[in-house]
mmCIF file with all atom_site columns, C-alpha atoms in Angstrom:
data_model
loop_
_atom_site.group_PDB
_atom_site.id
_atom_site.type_symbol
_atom_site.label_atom_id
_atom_site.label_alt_id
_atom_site.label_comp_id
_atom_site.label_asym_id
_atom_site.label_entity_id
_atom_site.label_seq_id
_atom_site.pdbx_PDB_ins_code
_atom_site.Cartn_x
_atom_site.Cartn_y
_atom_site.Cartn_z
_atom_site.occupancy
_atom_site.B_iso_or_equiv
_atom_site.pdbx_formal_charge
_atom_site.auth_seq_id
_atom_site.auth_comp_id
_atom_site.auth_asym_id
_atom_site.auth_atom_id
_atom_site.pdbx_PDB_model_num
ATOM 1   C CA . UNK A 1 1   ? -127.788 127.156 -73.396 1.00 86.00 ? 9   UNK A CA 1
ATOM 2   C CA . UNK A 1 2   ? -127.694 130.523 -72.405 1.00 96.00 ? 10  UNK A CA 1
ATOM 3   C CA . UNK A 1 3   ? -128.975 132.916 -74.772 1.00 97.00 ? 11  UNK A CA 1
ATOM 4   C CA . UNK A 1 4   ? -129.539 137.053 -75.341 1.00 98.00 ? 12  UNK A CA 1
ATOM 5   C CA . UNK A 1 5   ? -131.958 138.170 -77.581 1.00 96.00 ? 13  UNK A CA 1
ATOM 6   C CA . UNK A 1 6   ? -131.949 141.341 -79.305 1.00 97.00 ? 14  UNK A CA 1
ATOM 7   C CA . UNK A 1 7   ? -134.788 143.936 -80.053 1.00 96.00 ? 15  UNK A CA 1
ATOM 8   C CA . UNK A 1 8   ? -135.828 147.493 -81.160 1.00 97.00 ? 16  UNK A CA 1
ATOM 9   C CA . UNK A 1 9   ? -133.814 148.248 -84.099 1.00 98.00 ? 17  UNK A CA 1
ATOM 10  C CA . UNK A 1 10  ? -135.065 149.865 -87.083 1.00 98.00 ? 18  UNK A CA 1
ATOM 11  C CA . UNK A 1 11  ? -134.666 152.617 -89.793 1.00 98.00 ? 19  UNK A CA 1
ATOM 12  C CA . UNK A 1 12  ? -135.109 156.236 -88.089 1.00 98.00 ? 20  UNK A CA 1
ATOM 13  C CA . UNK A 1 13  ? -134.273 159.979 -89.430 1.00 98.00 ? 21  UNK A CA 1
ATOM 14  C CA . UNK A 1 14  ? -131.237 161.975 -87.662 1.00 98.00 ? 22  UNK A CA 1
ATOM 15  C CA . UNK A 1 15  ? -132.805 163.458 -84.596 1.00 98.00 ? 23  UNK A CA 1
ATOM 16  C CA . UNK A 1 16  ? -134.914 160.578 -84.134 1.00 98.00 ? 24  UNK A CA 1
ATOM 17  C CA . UNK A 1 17  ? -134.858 158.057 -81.143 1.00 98.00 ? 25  UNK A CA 1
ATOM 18  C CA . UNK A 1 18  ? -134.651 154.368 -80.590 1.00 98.00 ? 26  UNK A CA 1
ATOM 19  C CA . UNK A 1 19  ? -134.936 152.105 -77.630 1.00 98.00 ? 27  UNK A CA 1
ATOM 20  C CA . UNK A 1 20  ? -132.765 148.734 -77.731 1.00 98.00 ? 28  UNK A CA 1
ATOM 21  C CA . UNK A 1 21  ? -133.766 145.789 -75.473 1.00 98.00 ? 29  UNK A CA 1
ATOM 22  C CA . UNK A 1 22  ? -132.073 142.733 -74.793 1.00 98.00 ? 30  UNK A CA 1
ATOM 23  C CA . UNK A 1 23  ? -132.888 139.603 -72.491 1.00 97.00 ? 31  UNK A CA 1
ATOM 24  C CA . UNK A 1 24  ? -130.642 137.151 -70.954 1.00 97.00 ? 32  UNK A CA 1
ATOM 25  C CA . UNK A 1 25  ? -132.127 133.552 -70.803 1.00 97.00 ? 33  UNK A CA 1
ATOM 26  C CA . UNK A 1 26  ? -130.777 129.681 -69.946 1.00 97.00 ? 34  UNK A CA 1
ATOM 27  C CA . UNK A 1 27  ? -128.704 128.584 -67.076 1.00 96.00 ? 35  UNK A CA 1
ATOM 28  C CA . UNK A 1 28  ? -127.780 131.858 -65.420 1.00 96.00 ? 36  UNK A CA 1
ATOM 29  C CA . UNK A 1 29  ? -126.101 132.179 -61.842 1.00 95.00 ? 37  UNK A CA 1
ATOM 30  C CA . UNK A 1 30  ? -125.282 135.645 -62.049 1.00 95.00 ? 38  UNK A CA 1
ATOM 31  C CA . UNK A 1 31  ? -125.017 138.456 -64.733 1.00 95.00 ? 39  UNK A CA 1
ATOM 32  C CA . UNK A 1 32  ? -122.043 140.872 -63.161 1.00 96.00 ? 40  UNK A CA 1
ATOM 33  C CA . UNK A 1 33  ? -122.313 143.087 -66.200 1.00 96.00 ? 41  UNK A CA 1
ATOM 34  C CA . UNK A 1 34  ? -124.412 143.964 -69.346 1.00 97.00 ? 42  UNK A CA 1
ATOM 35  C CA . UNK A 1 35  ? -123.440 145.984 -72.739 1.00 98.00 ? 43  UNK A CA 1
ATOM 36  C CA . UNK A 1 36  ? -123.907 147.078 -76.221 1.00 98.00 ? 44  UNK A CA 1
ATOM 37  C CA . UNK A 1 37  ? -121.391 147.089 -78.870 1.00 98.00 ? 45  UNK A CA 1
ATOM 38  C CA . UNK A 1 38  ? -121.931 148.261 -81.729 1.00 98.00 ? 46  UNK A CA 1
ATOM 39  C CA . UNK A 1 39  ? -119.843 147.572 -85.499 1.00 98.00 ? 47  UNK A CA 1
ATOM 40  C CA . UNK A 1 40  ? -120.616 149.533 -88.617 1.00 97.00 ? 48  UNK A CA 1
ATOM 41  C CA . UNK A 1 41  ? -119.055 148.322 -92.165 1.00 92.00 ? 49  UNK A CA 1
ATOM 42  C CA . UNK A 1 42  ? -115.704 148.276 -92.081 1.00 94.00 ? 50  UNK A CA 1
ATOM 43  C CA . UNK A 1 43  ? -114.719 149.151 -89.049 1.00 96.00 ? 51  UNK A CA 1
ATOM 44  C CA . UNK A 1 44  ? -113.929 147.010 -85.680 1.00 96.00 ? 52  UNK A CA 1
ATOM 45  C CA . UNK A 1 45  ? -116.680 146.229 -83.220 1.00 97.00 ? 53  UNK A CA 1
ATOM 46  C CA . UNK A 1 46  ? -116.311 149.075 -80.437 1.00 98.00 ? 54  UNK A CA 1
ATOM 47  C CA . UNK A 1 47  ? -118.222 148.960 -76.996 1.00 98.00 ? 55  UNK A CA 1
ATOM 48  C CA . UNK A 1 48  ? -120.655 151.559 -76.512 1.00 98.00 ? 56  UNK A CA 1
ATOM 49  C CA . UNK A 1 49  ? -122.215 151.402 -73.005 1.00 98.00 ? 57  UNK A CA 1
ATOM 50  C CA . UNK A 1 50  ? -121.989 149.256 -70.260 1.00 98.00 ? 58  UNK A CA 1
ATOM 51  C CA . UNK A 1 51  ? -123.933 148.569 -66.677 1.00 97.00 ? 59  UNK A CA 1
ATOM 52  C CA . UNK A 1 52  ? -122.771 146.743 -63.992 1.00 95.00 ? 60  UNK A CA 1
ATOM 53  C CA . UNK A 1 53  ? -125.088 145.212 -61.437 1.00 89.00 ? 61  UNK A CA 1
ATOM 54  C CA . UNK A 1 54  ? -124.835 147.564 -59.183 1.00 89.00 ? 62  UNK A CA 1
ATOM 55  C CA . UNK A 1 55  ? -125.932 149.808 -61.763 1.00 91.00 ? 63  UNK A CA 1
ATOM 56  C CA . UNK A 1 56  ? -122.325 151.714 -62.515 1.00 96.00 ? 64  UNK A CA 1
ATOM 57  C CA . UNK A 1 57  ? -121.996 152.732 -65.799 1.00 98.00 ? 65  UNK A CA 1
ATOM 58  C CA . UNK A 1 58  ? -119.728 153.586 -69.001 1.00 98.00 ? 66  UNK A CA 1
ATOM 59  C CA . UNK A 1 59  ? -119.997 155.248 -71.856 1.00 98.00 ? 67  UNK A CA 1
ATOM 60  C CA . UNK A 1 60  ? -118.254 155.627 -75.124 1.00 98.00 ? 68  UNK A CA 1
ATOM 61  C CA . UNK A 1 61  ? -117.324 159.471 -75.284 1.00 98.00 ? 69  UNK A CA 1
ATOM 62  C CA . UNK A 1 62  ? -119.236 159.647 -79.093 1.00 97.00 ? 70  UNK A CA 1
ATOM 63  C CA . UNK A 1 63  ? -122.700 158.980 -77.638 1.00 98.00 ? 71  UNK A CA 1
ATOM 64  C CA . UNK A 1 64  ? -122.250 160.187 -73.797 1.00 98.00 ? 72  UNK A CA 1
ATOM 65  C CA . UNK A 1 65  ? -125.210 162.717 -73.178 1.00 98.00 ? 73  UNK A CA 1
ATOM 66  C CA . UNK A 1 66  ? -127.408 160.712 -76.054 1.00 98.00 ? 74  UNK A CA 1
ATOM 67  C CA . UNK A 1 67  ? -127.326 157.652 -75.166 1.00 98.00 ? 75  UNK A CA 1
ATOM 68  C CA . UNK A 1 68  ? -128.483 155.696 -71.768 1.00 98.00 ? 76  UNK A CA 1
ATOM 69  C CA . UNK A 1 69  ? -128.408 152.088 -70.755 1.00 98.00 ? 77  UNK A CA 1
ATOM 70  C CA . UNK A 1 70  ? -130.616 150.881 -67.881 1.00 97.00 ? 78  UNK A CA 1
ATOM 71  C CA . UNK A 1 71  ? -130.541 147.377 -66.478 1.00 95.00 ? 79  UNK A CA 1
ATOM 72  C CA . UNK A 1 72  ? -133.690 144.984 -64.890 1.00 92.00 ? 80  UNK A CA 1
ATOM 73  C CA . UNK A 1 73  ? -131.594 142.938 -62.837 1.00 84.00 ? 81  UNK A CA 1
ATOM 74  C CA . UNK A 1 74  ? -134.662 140.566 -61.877 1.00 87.00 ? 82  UNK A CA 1
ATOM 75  C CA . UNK A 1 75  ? -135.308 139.940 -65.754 1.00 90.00 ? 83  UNK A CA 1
ATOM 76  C CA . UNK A 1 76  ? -131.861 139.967 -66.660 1.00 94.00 ? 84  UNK A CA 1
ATOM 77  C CA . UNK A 1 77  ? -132.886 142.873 -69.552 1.00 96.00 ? 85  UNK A CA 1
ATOM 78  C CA . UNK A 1 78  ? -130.499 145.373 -70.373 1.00 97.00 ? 86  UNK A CA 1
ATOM 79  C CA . UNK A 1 79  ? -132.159 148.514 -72.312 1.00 98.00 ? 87  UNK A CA 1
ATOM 80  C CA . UNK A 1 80  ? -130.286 151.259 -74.176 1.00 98.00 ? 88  UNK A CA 1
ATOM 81  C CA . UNK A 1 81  ? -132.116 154.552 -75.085 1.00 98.00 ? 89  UNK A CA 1
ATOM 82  C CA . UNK A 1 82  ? -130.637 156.116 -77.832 1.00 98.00 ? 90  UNK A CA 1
ATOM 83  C CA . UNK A 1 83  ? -131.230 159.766 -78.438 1.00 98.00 ? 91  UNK A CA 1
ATOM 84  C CA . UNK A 1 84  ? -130.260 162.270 -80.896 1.00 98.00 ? 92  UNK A CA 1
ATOM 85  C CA . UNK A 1 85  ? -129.173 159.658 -83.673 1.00 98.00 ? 93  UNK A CA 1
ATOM 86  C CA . UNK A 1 86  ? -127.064 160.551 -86.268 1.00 97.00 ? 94  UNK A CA 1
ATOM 87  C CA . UNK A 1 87  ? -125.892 158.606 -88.977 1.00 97.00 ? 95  UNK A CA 1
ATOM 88  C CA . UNK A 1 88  ? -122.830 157.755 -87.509 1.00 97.00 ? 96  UNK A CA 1
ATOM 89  C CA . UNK A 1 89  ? -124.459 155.716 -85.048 1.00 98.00 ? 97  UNK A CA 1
ATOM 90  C CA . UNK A 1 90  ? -125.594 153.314 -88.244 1.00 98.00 ? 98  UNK A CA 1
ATOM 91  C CA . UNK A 1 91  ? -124.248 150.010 -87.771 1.00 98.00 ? 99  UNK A CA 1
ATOM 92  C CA . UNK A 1 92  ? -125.171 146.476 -85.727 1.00 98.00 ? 100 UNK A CA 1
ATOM 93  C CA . UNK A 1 93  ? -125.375 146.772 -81.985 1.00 98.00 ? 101 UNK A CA 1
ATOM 94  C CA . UNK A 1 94  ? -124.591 143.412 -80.385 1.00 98.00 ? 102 UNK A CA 1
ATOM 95  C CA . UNK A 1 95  ? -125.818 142.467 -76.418 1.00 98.00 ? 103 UNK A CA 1
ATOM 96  C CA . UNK A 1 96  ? -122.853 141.360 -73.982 1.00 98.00 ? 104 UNK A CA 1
ATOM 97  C CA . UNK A 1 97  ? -123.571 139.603 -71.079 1.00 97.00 ? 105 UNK A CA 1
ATOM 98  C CA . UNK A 1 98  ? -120.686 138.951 -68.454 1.00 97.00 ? 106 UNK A CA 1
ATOM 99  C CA . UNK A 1 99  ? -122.347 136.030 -66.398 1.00 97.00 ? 107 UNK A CA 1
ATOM 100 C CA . UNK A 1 100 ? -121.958 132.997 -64.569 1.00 97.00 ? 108 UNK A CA 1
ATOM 101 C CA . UNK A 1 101 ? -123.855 129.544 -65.422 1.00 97.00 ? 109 UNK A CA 1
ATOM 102 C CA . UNK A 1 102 ? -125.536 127.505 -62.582 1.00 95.00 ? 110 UNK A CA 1
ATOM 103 C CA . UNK A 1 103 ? -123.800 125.454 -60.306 1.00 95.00 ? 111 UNK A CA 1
ATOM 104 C CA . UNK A 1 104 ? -121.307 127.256 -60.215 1.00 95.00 ? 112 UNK A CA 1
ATOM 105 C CA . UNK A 1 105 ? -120.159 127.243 -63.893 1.00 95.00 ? 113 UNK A CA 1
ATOM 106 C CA . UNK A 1 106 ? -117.743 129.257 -65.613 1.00 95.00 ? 114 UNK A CA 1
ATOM 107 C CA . UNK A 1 107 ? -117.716 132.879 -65.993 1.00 97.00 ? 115 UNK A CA 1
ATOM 108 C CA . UNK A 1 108 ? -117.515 133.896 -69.788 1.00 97.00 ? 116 UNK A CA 1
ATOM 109 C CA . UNK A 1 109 ? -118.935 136.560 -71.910 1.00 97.00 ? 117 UNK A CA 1
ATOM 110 C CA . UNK A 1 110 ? -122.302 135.502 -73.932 1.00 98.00 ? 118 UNK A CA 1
ATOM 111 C CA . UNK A 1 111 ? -123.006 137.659 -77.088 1.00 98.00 ? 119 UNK A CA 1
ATOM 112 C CA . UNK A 1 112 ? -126.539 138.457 -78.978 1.00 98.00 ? 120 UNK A CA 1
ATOM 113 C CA . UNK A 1 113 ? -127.454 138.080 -83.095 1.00 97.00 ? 121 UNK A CA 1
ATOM 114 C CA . UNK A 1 114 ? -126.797 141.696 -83.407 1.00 97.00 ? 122 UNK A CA 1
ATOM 115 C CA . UNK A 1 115 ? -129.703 144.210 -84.188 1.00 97.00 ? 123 UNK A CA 1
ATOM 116 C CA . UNK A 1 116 ? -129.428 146.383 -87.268 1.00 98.00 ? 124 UNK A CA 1
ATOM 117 C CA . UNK A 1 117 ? -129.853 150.126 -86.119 1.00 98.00 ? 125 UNK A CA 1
ATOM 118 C CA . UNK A 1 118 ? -129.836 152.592 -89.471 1.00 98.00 ? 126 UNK A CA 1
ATOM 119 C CA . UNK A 1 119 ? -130.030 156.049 -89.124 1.00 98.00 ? 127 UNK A CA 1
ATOM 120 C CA . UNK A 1 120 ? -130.880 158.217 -92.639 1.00 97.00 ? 128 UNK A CA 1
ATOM 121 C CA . UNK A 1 121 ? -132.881 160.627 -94.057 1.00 93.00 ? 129 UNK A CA 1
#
């Protein structure tokens, strides 16, 4: 089974910094594109940043200039450094992984446990 697994959360003050990792594992062909999502209390789960293999990326317009997602294709890893937190940025941030399974399986998206991220003073 293909599986992403989630890492670096934690409690931090506003202002502070955290680094997310997350690592693709299993039957993998090809990973075309890797993302966090992110879903506080209450409200809908909402993309955040994304990276294609060729390393294009997106950002939501609330974090664009403090956040930045980086991609180790050979480890299938996907890393977002998250600057300048602010509380607002409290919720779960869930891994995406848009892949391919081996021998030529179908091409689905994969999703992580989540990783609680909780910015307060």
């Amino acid at each position: 089974q293909v599986q992403l697994v989630e890492s670096g959360g934690g409690l931090v003050q506003p202002g502070g910094s955290l680094r997310l990792s997350c690592a693709a594992s299993g039957s993998i062909l090809v990973i075309y594109s890797m993302g966090w999502y992110r879903q506080a209390p209450g409200k809908a789960r909402s993309v955040v940043a994304s990276i294609t293999s060729g390393a294009n990326t997106n950002y939501a317009d609330s974090v664009k200039g403090r956040f930045t997602i980086s991609r180790d294709n050979a480890n299938n890893t996907v890393y977002l450094q998250m600057n300048s937190l602010n509380v607002d940025d409290t919720a779960v941030y869930y891994c995406n992984a848009d892949l391919r399974t081996g021998g030529w399986g179908p091409r689905q998206d994969y999703w992580g446990q989540g990783t609680q991220v909780t910015v307060s003073s």
